[in-house]
mmCIF file of C-alpha atoms in Angstrom:
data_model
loop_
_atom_site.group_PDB
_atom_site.id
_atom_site.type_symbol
_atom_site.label_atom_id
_atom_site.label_comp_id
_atom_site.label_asym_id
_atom_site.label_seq_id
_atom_site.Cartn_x
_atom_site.Cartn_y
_atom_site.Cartn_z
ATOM 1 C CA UNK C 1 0.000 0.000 0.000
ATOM 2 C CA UNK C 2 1.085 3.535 -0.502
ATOM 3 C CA UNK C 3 0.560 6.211 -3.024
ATOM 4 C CA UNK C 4 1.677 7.584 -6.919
ATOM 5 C CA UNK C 5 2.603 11.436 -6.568
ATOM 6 C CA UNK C 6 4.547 13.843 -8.779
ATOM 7 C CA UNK C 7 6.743 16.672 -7.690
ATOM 8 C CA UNK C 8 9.329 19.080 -9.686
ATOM 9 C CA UNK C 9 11.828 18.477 -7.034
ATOM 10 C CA UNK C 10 11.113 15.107 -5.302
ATOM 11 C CA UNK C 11 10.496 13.052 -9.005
ATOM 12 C CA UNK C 12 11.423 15.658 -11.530
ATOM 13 C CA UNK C 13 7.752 16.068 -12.889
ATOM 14 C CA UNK C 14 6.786 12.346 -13.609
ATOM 15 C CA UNK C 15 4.841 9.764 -11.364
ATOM 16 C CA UNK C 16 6.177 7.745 -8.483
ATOM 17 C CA UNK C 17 5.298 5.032 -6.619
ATOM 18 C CA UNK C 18 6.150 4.959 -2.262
ATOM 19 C CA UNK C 19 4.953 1.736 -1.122
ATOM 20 C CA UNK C 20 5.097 -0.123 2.000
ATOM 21 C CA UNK C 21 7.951 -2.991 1.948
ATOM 22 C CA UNK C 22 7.917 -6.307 3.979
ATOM 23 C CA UNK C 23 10.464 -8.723 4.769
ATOM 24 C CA UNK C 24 9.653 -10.833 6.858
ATOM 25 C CA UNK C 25 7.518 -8.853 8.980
ATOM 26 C CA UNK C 26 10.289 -5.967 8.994
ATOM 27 C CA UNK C 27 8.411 -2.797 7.090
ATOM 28 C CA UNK C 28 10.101 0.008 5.279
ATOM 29 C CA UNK C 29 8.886 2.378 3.007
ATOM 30 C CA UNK C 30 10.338 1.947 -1.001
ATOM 31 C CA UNK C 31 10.023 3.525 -4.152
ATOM 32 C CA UNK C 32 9.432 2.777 -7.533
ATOM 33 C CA UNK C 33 9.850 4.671 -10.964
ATOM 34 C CA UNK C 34 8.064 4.459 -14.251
ATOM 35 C CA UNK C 35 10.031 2.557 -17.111
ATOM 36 C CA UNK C 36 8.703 4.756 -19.422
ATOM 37 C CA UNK C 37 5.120 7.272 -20.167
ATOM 38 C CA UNK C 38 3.369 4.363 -20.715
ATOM 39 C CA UNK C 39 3.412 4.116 -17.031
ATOM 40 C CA UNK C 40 2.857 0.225 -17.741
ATOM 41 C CA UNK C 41 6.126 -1.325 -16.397
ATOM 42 C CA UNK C 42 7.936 0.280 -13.347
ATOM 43 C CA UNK C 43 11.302 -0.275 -11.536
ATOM 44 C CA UNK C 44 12.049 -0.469 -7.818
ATOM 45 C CA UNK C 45 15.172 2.004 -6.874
ATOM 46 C CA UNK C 46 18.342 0.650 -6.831
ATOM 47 C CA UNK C 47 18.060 3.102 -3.332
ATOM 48 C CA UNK C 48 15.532 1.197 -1.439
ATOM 49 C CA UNK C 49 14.532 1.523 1.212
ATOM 50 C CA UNK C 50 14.063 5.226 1.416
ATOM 51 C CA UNK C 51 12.967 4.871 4.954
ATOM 52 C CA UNK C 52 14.326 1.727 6.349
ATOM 53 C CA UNK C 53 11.967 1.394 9.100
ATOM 54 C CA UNK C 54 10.198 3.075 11.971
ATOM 55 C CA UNK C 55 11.213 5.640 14.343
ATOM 56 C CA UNK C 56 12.048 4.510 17.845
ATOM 57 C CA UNK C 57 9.013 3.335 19.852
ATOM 58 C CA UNK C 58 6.706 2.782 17.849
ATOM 59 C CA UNK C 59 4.846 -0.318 16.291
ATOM 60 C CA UNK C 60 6.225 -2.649 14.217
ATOM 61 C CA UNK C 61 2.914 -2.185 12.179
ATOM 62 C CA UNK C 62 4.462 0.819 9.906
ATOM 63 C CA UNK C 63 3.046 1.241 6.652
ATOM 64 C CA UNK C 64 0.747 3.440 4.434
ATOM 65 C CA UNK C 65 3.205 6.490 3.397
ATOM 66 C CA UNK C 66 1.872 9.195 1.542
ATOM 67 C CA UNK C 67 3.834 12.092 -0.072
ATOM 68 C CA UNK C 68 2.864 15.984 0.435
ATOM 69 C CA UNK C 69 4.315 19.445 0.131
ATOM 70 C CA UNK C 70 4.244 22.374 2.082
ATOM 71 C CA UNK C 71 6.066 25.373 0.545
ATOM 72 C CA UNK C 72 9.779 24.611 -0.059
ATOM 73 C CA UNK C 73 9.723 21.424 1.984
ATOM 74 C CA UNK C 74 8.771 17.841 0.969
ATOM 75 C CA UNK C 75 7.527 15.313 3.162
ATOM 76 C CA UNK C 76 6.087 12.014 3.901
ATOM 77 C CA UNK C 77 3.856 10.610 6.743
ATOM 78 C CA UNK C 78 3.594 7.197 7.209
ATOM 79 C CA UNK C 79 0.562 4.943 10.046
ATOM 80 C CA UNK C 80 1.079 3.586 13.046
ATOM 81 C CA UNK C 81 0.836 3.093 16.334
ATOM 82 C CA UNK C 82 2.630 4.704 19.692
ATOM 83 C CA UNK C 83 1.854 3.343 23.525
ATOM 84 C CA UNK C 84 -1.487 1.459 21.414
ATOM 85 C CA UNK C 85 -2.347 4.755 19.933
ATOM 86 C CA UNK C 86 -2.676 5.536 16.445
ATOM 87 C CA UNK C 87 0.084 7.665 15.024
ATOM 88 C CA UNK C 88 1.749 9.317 11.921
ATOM 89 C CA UNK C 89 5.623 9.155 11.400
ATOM 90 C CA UNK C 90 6.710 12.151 9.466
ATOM 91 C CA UNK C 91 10.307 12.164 7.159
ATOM 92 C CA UNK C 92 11.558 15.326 5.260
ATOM 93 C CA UNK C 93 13.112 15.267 2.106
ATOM 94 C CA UNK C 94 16.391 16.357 1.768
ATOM 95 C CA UNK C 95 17.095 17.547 -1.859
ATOM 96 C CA UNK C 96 21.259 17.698 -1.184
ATOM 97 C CA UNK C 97 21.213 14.407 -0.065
ATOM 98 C CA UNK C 98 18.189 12.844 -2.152
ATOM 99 C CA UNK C 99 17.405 11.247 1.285
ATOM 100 C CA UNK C 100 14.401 11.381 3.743
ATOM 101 C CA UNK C 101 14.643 11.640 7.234
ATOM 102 C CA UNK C 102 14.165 8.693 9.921
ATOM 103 C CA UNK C 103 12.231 10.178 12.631
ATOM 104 C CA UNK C 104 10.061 12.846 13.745
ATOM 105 C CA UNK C 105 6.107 12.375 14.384
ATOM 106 C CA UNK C 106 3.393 14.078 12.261
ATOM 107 C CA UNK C 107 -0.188 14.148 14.169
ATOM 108 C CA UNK C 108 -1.243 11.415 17.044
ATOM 109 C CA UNK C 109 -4.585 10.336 18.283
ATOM 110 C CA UNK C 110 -6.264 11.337 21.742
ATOM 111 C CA UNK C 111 -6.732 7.275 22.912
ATOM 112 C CA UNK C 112 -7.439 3.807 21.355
ATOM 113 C CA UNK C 113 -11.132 4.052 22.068
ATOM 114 C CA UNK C 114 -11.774 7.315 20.342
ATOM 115 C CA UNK C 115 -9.193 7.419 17.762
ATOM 116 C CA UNK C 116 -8.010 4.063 17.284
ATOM 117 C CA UNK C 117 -5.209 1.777 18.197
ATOM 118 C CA UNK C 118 -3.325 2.175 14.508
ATOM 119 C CA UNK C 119 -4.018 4.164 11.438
ATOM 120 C CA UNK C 120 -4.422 2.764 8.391
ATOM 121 C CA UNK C 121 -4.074 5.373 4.659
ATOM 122 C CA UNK C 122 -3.284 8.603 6.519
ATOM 123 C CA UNK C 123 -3.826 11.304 4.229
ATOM 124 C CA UNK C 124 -3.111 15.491 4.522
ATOM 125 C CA UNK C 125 -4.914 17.510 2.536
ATOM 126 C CA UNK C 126 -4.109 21.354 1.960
ATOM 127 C CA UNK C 127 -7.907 23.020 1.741
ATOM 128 C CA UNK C 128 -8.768 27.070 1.198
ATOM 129 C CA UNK C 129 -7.311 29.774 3.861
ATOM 130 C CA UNK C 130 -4.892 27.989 4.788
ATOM 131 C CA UNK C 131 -6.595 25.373 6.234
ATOM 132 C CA UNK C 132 -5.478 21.511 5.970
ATOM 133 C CA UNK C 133 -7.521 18.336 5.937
ATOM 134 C CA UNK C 134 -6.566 15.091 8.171
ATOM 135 C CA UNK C 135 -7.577 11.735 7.275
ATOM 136 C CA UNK C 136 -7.293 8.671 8.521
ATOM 137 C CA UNK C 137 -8.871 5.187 9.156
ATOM 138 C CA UNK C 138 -8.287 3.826 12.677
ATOM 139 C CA UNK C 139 -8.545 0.186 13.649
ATOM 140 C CA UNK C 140 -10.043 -1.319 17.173
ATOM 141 C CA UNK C 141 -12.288 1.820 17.882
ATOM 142 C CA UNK C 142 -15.082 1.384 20.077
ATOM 143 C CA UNK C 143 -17.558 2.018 17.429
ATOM 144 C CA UNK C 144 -16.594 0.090 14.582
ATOM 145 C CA UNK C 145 -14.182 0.670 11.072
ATOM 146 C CA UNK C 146 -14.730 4.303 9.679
ATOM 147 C CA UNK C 147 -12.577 6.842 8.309
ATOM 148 C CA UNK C 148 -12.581 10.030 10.782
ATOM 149 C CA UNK C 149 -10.791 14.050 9.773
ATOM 150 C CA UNK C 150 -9.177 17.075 11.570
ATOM 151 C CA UNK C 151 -8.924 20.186 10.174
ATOM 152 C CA UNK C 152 -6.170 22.230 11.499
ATOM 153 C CA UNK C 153 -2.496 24.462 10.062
ATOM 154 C CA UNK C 154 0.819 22.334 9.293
ATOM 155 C CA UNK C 155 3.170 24.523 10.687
ATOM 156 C CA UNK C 156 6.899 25.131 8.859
ATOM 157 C CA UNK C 157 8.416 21.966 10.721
ATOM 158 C CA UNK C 158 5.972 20.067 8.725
ATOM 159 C CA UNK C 159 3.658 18.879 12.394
ATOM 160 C CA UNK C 160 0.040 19.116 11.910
ATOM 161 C CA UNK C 161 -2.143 21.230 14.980
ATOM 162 C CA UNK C 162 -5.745 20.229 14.560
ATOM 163 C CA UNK C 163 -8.002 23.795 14.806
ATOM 164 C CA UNK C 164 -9.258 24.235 18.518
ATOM 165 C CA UNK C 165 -12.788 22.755 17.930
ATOM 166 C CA UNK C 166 -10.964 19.623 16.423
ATOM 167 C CA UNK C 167 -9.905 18.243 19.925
ATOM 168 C CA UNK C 168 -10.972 14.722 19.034
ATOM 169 C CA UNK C 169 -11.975 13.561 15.542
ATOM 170 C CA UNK C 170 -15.281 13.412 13.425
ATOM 171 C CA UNK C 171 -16.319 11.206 11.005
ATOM 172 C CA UNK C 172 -16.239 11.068 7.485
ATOM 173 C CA UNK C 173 -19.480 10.370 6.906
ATOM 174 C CA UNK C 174 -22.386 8.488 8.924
ATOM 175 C CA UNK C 175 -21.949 4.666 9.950
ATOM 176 C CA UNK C 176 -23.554 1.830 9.228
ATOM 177 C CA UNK C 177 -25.713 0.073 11.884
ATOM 178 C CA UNK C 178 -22.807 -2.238 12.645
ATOM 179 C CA UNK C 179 -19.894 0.766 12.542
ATOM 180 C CA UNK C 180 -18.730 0.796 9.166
ATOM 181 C CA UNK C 181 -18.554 3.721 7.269
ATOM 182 C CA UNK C 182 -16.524 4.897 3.955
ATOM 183 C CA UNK C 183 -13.402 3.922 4.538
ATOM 184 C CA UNK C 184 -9.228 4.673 3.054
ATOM 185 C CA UNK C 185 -11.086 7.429 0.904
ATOM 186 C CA UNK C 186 -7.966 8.506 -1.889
ATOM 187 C CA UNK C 187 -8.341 12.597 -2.471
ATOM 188 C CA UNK C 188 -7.496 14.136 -5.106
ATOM 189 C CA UNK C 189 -7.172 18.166 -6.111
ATOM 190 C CA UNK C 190 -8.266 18.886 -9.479
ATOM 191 C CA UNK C 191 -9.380 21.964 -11.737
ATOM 192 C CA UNK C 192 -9.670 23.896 -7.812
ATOM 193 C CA UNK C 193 -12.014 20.968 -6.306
ATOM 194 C CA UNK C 194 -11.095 18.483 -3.606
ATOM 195 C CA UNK C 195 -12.299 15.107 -5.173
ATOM 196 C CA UNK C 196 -12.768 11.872 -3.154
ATOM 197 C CA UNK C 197 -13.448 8.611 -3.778
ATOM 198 C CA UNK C 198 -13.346 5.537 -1.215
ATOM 199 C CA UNK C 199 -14.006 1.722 0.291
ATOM 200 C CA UNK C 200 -17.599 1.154 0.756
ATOM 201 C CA UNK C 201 -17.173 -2.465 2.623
ATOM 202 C CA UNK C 202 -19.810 -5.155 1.529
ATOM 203 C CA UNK C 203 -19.676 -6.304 4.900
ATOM 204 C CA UNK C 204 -19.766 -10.061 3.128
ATOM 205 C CA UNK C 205 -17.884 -13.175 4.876
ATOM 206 C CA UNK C 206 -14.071 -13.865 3.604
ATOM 207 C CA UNK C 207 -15.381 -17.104 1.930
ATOM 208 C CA UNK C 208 -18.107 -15.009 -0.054
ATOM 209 C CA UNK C 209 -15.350 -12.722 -1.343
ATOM 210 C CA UNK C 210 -13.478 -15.397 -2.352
ATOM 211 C CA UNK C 211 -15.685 -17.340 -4.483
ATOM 212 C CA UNK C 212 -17.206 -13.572 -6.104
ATOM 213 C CA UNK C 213 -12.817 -12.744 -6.823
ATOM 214 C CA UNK C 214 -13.398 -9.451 -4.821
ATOM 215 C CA UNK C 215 -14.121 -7.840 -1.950
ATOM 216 C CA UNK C 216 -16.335 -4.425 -1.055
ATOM 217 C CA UNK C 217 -16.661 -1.708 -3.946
ATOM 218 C CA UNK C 218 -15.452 2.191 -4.282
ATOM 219 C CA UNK C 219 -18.093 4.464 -4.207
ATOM 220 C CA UNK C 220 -18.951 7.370 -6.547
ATOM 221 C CA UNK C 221 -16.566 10.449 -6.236
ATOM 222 C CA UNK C 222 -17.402 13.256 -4.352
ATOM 223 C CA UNK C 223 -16.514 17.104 -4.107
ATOM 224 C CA UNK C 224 -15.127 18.089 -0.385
ATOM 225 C CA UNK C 225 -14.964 21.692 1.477
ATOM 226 C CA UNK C 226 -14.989 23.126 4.694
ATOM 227 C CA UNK C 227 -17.398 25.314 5.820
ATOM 228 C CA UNK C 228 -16.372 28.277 8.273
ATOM 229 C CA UNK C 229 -16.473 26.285 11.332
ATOM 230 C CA UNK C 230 -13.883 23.575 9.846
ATOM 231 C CA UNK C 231 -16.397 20.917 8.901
ATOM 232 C CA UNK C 232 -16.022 18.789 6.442
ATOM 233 C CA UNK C 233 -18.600 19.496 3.297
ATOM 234 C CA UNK C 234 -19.898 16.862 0.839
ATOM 235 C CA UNK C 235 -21.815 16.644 -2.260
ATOM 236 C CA UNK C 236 -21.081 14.769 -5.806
ATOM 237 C CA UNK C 237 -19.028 15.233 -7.866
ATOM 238 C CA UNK C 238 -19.992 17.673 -10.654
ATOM 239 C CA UNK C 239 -18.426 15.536 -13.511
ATOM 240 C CA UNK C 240 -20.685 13.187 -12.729
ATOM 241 C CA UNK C 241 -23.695 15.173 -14.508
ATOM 242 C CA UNK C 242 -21.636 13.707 -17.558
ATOM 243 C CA UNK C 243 -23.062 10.162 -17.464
ATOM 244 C CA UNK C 244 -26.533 11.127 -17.167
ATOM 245 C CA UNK C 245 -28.487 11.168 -20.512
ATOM 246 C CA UNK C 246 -32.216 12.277 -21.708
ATOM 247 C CA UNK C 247 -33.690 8.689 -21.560
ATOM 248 C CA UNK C 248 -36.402 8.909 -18.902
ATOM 249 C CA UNK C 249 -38.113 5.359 -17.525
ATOM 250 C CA UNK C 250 -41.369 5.815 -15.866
ATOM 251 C CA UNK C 251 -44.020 3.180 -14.022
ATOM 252 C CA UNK C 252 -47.271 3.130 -11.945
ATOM 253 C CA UNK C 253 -48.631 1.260 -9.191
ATOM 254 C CA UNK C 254 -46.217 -1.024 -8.177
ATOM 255 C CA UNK C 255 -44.112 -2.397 -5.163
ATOM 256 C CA UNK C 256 -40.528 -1.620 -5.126
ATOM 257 C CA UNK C 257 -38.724 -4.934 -2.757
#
């Protein structure tokens, strides 16, 4: 798991892959570069690992890195877990070097119960006014698997402060009956809109997934904001209106199971 990102400095304008490495239970974070702009066939760097593992004591469960810049600086935050708490490593780029840097923390949780006991596809956002958007999914809540956001400043060592009405985090979106709720939603900036798509789990039994060859769906982009208080905002996503058409199907009196 990881991410594909472009930066001028970082990857020279063309796509990259940072992906979560295992060997034998040891994690690192890797990278990978395009063969060519086909984008079909890619190579792992002769470099690897990038990050060789996680900072001091933390969980071995380290994984999930995703790549964002703020002004001149380059980073990447990576999930997981301090004293059973989810966490986010965070590792600046050095462009003298080429190298990232082995330690540091990015944004931690409150407690297990509330905000979970790891953090699975972290995710930072820059939104209008400054404003930045934190994602995350946390596993072994008290309420069940569901992807919950801050809203806060990164500040010019990189560290993410959540705004002061942002002491604990909200969700995504509403949960199901059972706790589920979108989940590992990938965001996207695009023409000036904040576009998101993510997991909706089918909530179907391993042995069901296997026989079908998959397992839960993505569901249909959406457009995110903030409002003035620092909540988050959702509606579809205007390029949608592009698959509707004319054709119009109409019926009477009947029962809809």
């Amino acid at each position: 798991s990881g991410c594909v990102f472009t930066d001028d400095v970082v990857t020279g304008g063309k796509p990259n892959i940072i992906y979560t490495g295992v060997d034998y239970g040891h994690a690192s974070i890797d990278l990978a570069t395009p063969d060519d702009d086909a984008l079909i066939n890619w190579t792992k760097s002769p470099s690897n690992p990038i990050i060789a593992g996680r900072p001091d004591g933390l969980s071995d469960d380290f994984r999930d890195p995703y790549f964002f810049r703020n002004g001149d600086n380059a980073y990447i935050i990576v999930g997981s877990s301090r004293n059973g708490v989810g966490t986010t490593t965070l590792h600046r780029f050095n462009p003298d070097s080429r190298t990232w840097s082995a330690d540091g923390l990015f944004f931690t949780g409150s407690s297990a119960s509330q905000d979970g006991r790891f953090w699975e596809m972290p995710n930072i956002t820059p939104m209008d006014n400054g404003r930045w958007l934190f994602t995350a999914t946390p596993l072994e809540t008290s309420t069940g698997v569901r992807t919950i956001y801050w809203t806060g400043t990164v500040g010019n060592d990189g560290r993410f402060t959540p705004a002061a009405n942002f002491r604990t985090g909200k969700n995504v979106e509403l949960n199901a009956r059972d706790g589920f709720g979108l989940l590992s939603p990938t965001i996207y900036r695009h023409d000036g809109k904040t576009i998101a798509i993510g997991i909706v789990p089918d909530k179907l039994s391993g042995e069901n997934n296997w026989n079908l060859g998959w397992a839960h769906c993505y569901s249909l982009p959406r457009e995110w904001s903030l409002d003035a208080s620092g909540e988050l905002v959702q509606k579809p996503y205007s390029g949608l209106t592009g698959m509707r058409s004319d054709n119009m199907y109409q019926r009477n009196d009947f029962d809809l199971n």
